[in-house]
Amino acid sequence: MPIYSYEALKAGKEIVKGEVTASNLKDARDVIRKMGYVPTKISEYVESKQHANNAIKSLSLTEKIDFISTLQILLSSGIPAVESLMFMEQEAARKKIRLISKILKTQIMAGSTFADTLARFPNVFGYIAIGLIKAGEEAGELEKTLGRIKDLLTKQANIKAKVIGTLIYPAFVIFLACVITLVMLIFVFPAFKDMFEQQGKQLPWITSCMIAAGEYLKEYWITIPIFIIAFVVFCVIVYKWQPARNILDKTVLKIPLLNNLILYSNYSNFLSVLSVSYDAGIPIVDCLHLGVVTLENSVLKEKIGSAIVKVQQGLQVSQALRSTRIVPRMLLFMIATGEQSGRLGDMLEKAVNFLDKTLDGIIDTLTKMIEPMMLLVIGAIVLVMALALYLPLFQSYMS
């Protein structure tokens, strides 16, 4: 059906704007009047689907949280979905949210359900949100479901922020060390070259290497940005190329402490989705399928995927997860207890709280260990530079 944009009078004085879907201009006018408005201007409006998809593809995690939380507040206040989306279309602070609200509102007015409308953009809203919203609509608990999704997205954002926050300090120190090293090589060592040559002695190998590197970088400085770009491209290719990603995922699980950070952050998201979806009344197999979507490590995703197959064959969740030999025993014990007592939902929630506390402890430990490691790195760089500068001077004093 075509889409018609309109301007109309509300209560005889307020001008409102929007879009409606109708088979022809006459039907569009009737739809507007049924909404309680007096149409003053109606024109056919067809929005580019590609433009809409591009806008939604660029939705960030923060924008998702903003969209879901705003819609949840409006729906819980008793405002219908179409009017809530209409309000967000006109009043939302973020332009993308206004555009998305308009797209969803138009689809719902054309007869689609909220879940079916979101399902047209699976790469944006995700299968987890779509599955939960579908279950919430069927159970008549859409507002409560949106609240659960908001909590899930907020939790994912918090975990991501904690991990990034832990890595910011070493990344900054490494960047600063690289900058200082380049400055020393390009500007400092060439300045001492003439003085060292006047001594008439063979320079130590470390000094010769530093001077040669400095002269090369000073003459061919363009290689520095080329190397940086090539390194970034290489990292992106390795991250996106599945065979290399599998090797990387296996490797990080063998590094002490870092493997715990990867494991517990992945399991925290997995069990959070499992808990929320199970509480929403979704069958346990479907809950597991939704949860496995959150796993970012390919090794974990493969092993949990094999466990889901065993659950489909009739095995209990705790027994299937135990067969992977990669799930912490504490989690297995809590899940098994929940299955035996008939309180799986409560035990899943407790397991999520346990994971969050454990993850906080791991992040604190990593943060404390990173500081002395960075001091060692900086100390090693300073030592190498000092030796390269002062060894020729020591040689001249001792001769």
Coordinates of N, CA and C in Angstrom, one line a residue, residues 75-189:
L75 N 4.6 2.9 26.7 CA 3.6 1.8 26.7 C 3.2 1.5 28.2
S76 N 4.1 1.6 29.1 CA 3.7 1.3 30.5 C 2.8 2.4 31.1
S77 N 2.8 3.6 30.4 CA 1.9 4.7 30.8 C 0.5 4.5 30.2
G78 N 0.3 3.5 29.4 CA -1.0 3.2 28.8 C -1.2 3.8 27.5
I79 N -0.2 4.3 26.9 CA -0.2 4.9 25.5 C -0.1 3.8 24.5
P80 N -1.0 3.7 23.5 CA -0.9 2.7 22.5 C 0.4 2.8 21.7
A81 N 0.8 1.7 21.1 CA 2.1 1.6 20.4 C 2.2 2.6 19.3
V82 N 1.1 2.7 18.5 CA 1.2 3.7 17.3 C 1.4 5.1 17.8
E83 N 0.7 5.5 18.9 CA 0.8 6.8 19.4 C 2.2 7.0 20.1
S84 N 2.7 6.0 20.7 CA 4.0 6.1 21.3 C 5.0 6.3 20.3
L85 N 5.0 5.5 19.2 CA 5.9 5.7 18.1 C 5.8 7.1 17.4
M86 N 4.5 7.5 17.3 CA 4.3 8.8 16.7 C 4.9 9.9 17.6
F87 N 4.8 9.8 18.9 CA 5.4 10.8 19.8 C 6.9 10.7 19.7
M88 N 7.5 9.5 19.6 CA 9.0 9.4 19.5 C 9.4 9.9 18.1
E89 N 8.6 9.8 17.1 CA 9.0 10.3 15.8 C 9.1 11.8 15.8
Q90 N 8.3 12.4 16.6 CA 8.3 13.9 16.6 C 9.2 14.5 17.7
E91 N 9.4 13.8 18.8 CA 10.0 14.4 20.0 C 11.4 13.7 20.4
A92 N 11.7 12.6 19.8 CA 13.0 12.0 20.2 C 14.2 12.9 19.9
A93 N 15.1 12.8 20.8 CA 16.3 13.7 20.7 C 17.2 13.3 19.6
R94 N 17.3 12.0 19.3 CA 18.2 11.5 18.3 C 17.5 11.3 17.0
K95 N 18.1 11.8 15.9 CA 17.5 11.8 14.6 C 17.2 10.4 14.1
K96 N 18.1 9.4 14.4 CA 17.9 8.1 13.9 C 16.7 7.4 14.6
I97 N 16.5 7.7 15.9 CA 15.3 7.2 16.6 C 14.1 7.7 16.0
R98 N 14.1 9.0 15.7 CA 12.9 9.6 15.1 C 12.5 8.9 13.7
L99 N 13.6 8.7 12.9 CA 13.3 8.0 11.6 C 12.9 6.6 11.8
I100 N 13.5 5.8 12.7 CA 13.1 4.5 13.0 C 11.7 4.4 13.5
S101 N 11.3 5.3 14.4 CA 10.0 5.3 15.0 C 8.9 5.5 13.9
K102 N 9.3 6.4 12.9 CA 8.4 6.6 11.8 C 8.2 5.4 10.9
I103 N 9.3 4.7 10.7 CA 9.3 3.4 9.9 C 8.4 2.4 10.6
L104 N 8.7 2.2 11.8 CA 7.9 1.1 12.6 C 6.5 1.5 12.7
K105 N 6.2 2.8 12.9 CA 4.8 3.2 13.1 C 4.0 2.9 11.8
T106 N 4.7 3.2 10.7 CA 4.0 3.0 9.4 C 3.7 1.6 9.1
Q107 N 4.7 0.7 9.5 CA 4.5 -0.7 9.3 C 3.4 -1.3 10.2
I108 N 3.3 -0.8 11.4 CA 2.3 -1.3 12.3 C 0.9 -0.8 11.9
M109 N 0.8 0.4 11.4 CA -0.5 0.9 10.9 C -0.9 0.2 9.7
A110 N 0.0 -0.4 9.0 CA -0.3 -1.2 7.8 C -0.8 -2.6 8.1
G111 N -0.8 -2.9 9.4 CA -1.3 -4.2 9.8 C -0.3 -5.2 10.4
S112 N 1.0 -4.8 10.5 CA 2.0 -5.7 11.0 C 2.0 -5.6 12.6
T113 N 2.4 -6.7 13.2 CA 2.6 -6.7 14.6 C 4.0 -6.0 14.9
F114 N 4.2 -5.7 16.2 CA 5.5 -5.0 16.5 C 6.6 -6.0 16.3
A115 N 6.5 -7.3 16.7 CA 7.5 -8.2 16.5 C 7.8 -8.5 15.0
D116 N 6.7 -8.6 14.2 CA 6.9 -8.8 12.8 C 7.6 -7.6 12.1
T117 N 7.3 -6.5 12.6 CA 8.0 -5.3 12.1 C 9.5 -5.3 12.4
L118 N 9.8 -5.6 13.7 CA 11.2 -5.6 14.1 C 12.0 -6.8 13.3
A119 N 11.2 -7.9 13.0 CA 11.9 -9.0 12.3 C 12.4 -8.7 11.0
R120 N 11.9 -7.6 10.4 CA 12.4 -7.2 9.1 C 13.8 -6.5 9.2
F121 N 14.2 -6.3 10.4 CA 15.6 -5.7 10.6 C 16.3 -6.5 11.6
P122 N 16.6 -7.8 11.3 CA 17.2 -8.7 12.3 C 18.7 -8.3 12.6
N123 N 19.4 -7.7 11.7 CA 20.7 -7.3 11.9 C 20.9 -6.1 12.8
V124 N 19.8 -5.4 13.1 CA 19.8 -4.2 13.9 C 19.3 -4.5 15.3
F125 N 18.1 -5.0 15.4 CA 17.5 -5.2 16.7 C 17.9 -6.6 17.3
G126 N 18.4 -7.5 16.4 CA 18.9 -8.8 16.9 C 17.7 -9.8 17.1
Y127 N 18.1 -11.1 17.0 CA 17.1 -12.2 17.1 C 16.7 -12.3 18.6
I128 N 17.5 -11.9 19.5 CA 17.1 -11.9 20.9 C 15.9 -11.0 21.2
A129 N 16.1 -9.8 20.8 CA 15.0 -8.8 21.1 C 13.7 -9.2 20.3
I130 N 13.9 -9.7 19.1 CA 12.7 -10.1 18.3 C 12.0 -11.3 18.9
G131 N 12.8 -12.3 19.4 CA 12.2 -13.4 20.0 C 11.5 -13.1 21.3
L132 N 12.1 -12.2 22.1 CA 11.5 -11.8 23.4 C 10.2 -11.0 23.2
I133 N 10.3 -10.1 22.2 CA 9.1 -9.3 21.9 C 8.0 -10.1 21.4
K134 N 8.3 -11.1 20.6 CA 7.2 -11.9 20.0 C 6.5 -12.7 21.2
A135 N 7.4 -13.2 22.1 CA 6.8 -13.9 23.2 C 6.0 -13.0 24.1
G136 N 6.5 -11.8 24.3 CA 5.8 -10.8 25.1 C 4.5 -10.4 24.5
E137 N 4.4 -10.2 23.2 CA 3.2 -9.8 22.5 C 2.1 -11.0 22.7
E138 N 2.6 -12.2 22.5 CA 1.7 -13.3 22.6 C 1.1 -13.5 24.0
A139 N 2.0 -13.1 25.0 CA 1.6 -13.3 26.4 C 0.9 -12.0 26.9
G140 N 0.8 -10.9 26.1 CA 0.2 -9.7 26.6 C 1.1 -8.9 27.5
E141 N 2.4 -9.1 27.5 CA 3.3 -8.5 28.4 C 4.4 -7.7 27.7
L142 N 4.0 -7.0 26.7 CA 5.0 -6.3 25.8 C 5.8 -5.3 26.6
E143 N 5.1 -4.5 27.5 CA 5.8 -3.5 28.3 C 6.9 -4.2 29.2
K144 N 6.5 -5.3 29.9 CA 7.4 -6.0 30.8 C 8.6 -6.6 29.9
T145 N 8.3 -7.0 28.8 CA 9.3 -7.6 27.9 C 10.3 -6.5 27.5
L146 N 9.8 -5.4 27.1 CA 10.7 -4.3 26.7 C 11.6 -3.9 27.9
G147 N 11.1 -3.9 29.1 CA 11.9 -3.7 30.3 C 13.0 -4.7 30.4
R148 N 12.7 -6.0 30.2 CA 13.7 -7.0 30.2 C 14.8 -6.8 29.1
I149 N 14.4 -6.4 27.9 CA 15.3 -6.1 26.9 C 16.2 -5.0 27.2
K150 N 15.6 -3.9 27.8 CA 16.4 -2.8 28.2 C 17.5 -3.2 29.2
D151 N 17.1 -4.0 30.2 CA 18.0 -4.5 31.2 C 19.2 -5.3 30.6
L152 N 18.8 -6.1 29.6 CA 19.8 -6.9 28.9 C 20.8 -6.0 28.2
L153 N 20.3 -5.1 27.4 CA 21.1 -4.2 26.6 C 22.0 -3.3 27.6
T154 N 21.4 -2.9 28.7 CA 22.2 -2.1 29.6 C 23.3 -3.0 30.2
K155 N 23.0 -4.2 30.5 CA 24.0 -5.1 31.1 C 25.1 -5.3 30.1
Q156 N 24.8 -5.6 28.8 CA 25.8 -5.8 27.8 C 26.7 -4.5 27.6
A157 N 26.0 -3.4 27.7 CA 26.8 -2.1 27.6 C 27.8 -2.0 28.8
N158 N 27.3 -2.3 30.0 CA 28.2 -2.2 31.2 C 29.4 -3.2 31.1
I159 N 29.1 -4.4 30.6 CA 30.2 -5.4 30.5 C 31.2 -4.9 29.4
K160 N 30.7 -4.4 28.3 CA 31.6 -3.9 27.3 C 32.4 -2.7 27.8
A161 N 31.7 -1.8 28.6 CA 32.5 -0.6 29.1 C 33.6 -1.1 30.1
K162 N 33.3 -2.1 30.9 CA 34.3 -2.6 31.8 C 35.5 -3.2 31.1
V163 N 35.2 -4.0 30.1 CA 36.3 -4.6 29.4 C 37.2 -3.5 28.6
I164 N 36.5 -2.6 28.0 CA 37.2 -1.5 27.3 C 37.9 -0.7 28.3
G165 N 37.3 -0.4 29.4 CA 38.0 0.4 30.4 C 39.3 -0.2 30.9
T166 N 39.2 -1.6 31.0 CA 40.4 -2.3 31.4 C 41.5 -2.2 30.4
L167 N 41.2 -2.1 29.1 CA 42.2 -2.2 28.1 C 42.7 -0.8 27.7
I168 N 41.9 0.3 28.1 CA 42.3 1.6 27.7 C 43.7 2.0 28.2
Y169 N 43.9 1.7 29.5 CA 45.2 2.1 30.1 C 46.4 1.5 29.4
P170 N 46.4 0.2 29.2 CA 47.6 -0.4 28.5 C 47.7 0.1 27.1
A171 N 46.6 0.3 26.4 CA 46.6 0.8 25.0 C 47.2 2.2 25.0
F172 N 46.9 3.0 25.9 CA 47.4 4.4 26.0 C 48.9 4.4 26.3
V173 N 49.3 3.5 27.2 CA 50.7 3.4 27.6 C 51.6 2.9 26.4
I174 N 51.0 1.9 25.7 CA 51.7 1.4 24.5 C 51.8 2.5 23.4
F175 N 50.8 3.2 23.2 CA 50.8 4.3 22.2 C 51.8 5.3 22.6
L176 N 51.8 5.7 23.8 CA 52.7 6.7 24.3 C 54.2 6.3 24.2
A177 N 54.4 5.0 24.5 CA 55.8 4.4 24.4 C 56.2 4.4 22.9
C178 N 55.3 4.1 22.0 CA 55.7 4.1 20.6 C 56.0 5.5 20.1
V179 N 55.2 6.5 20.5 CA 55.5 7.9 20.1 C 56.9 8.3 20.7
I180 N 57.1 8.1 21.9 CA 58.4 8.5 22.5 C 59.6 7.8 21.8
T181 N 59.4 6.5 21.5 CA 60.5 5.8 20.8 C 60.7 6.4 19.4
L182 N 59.7 6.7 18.7 CA 59.8 7.3 17.4 C 60.5 8.7 17.5
V183 N 60.2 9.5 18.5 CA 60.8 10.8 18.7 C 62.3 10.6 18.9
M184 N 62.6 9.6 19.8 CA 64.0 9.4 20.1 C 64.8 8.9 18.9
L185 N 64.2 8.0 18.1 CA 64.9 7.5 16.9 C 65.1 8.5 15.8
I186 N 64.0 9.3 15.6 CA 64.1 10.3 14.5 C 64.9 11.5 14.8
F187 N 64.8 12.0 16.0 CA 65.4 13.3 16.3 C 66.6 13.3 17.3
V188 N 66.6 12.4 18.2 CA 67.7 12.4 19.3 C 68.9 11.6 18.8
F189 N 68.7 10.4 18.3 CA 69.9 9.6 17.9 C 70.7 10.2 16.7

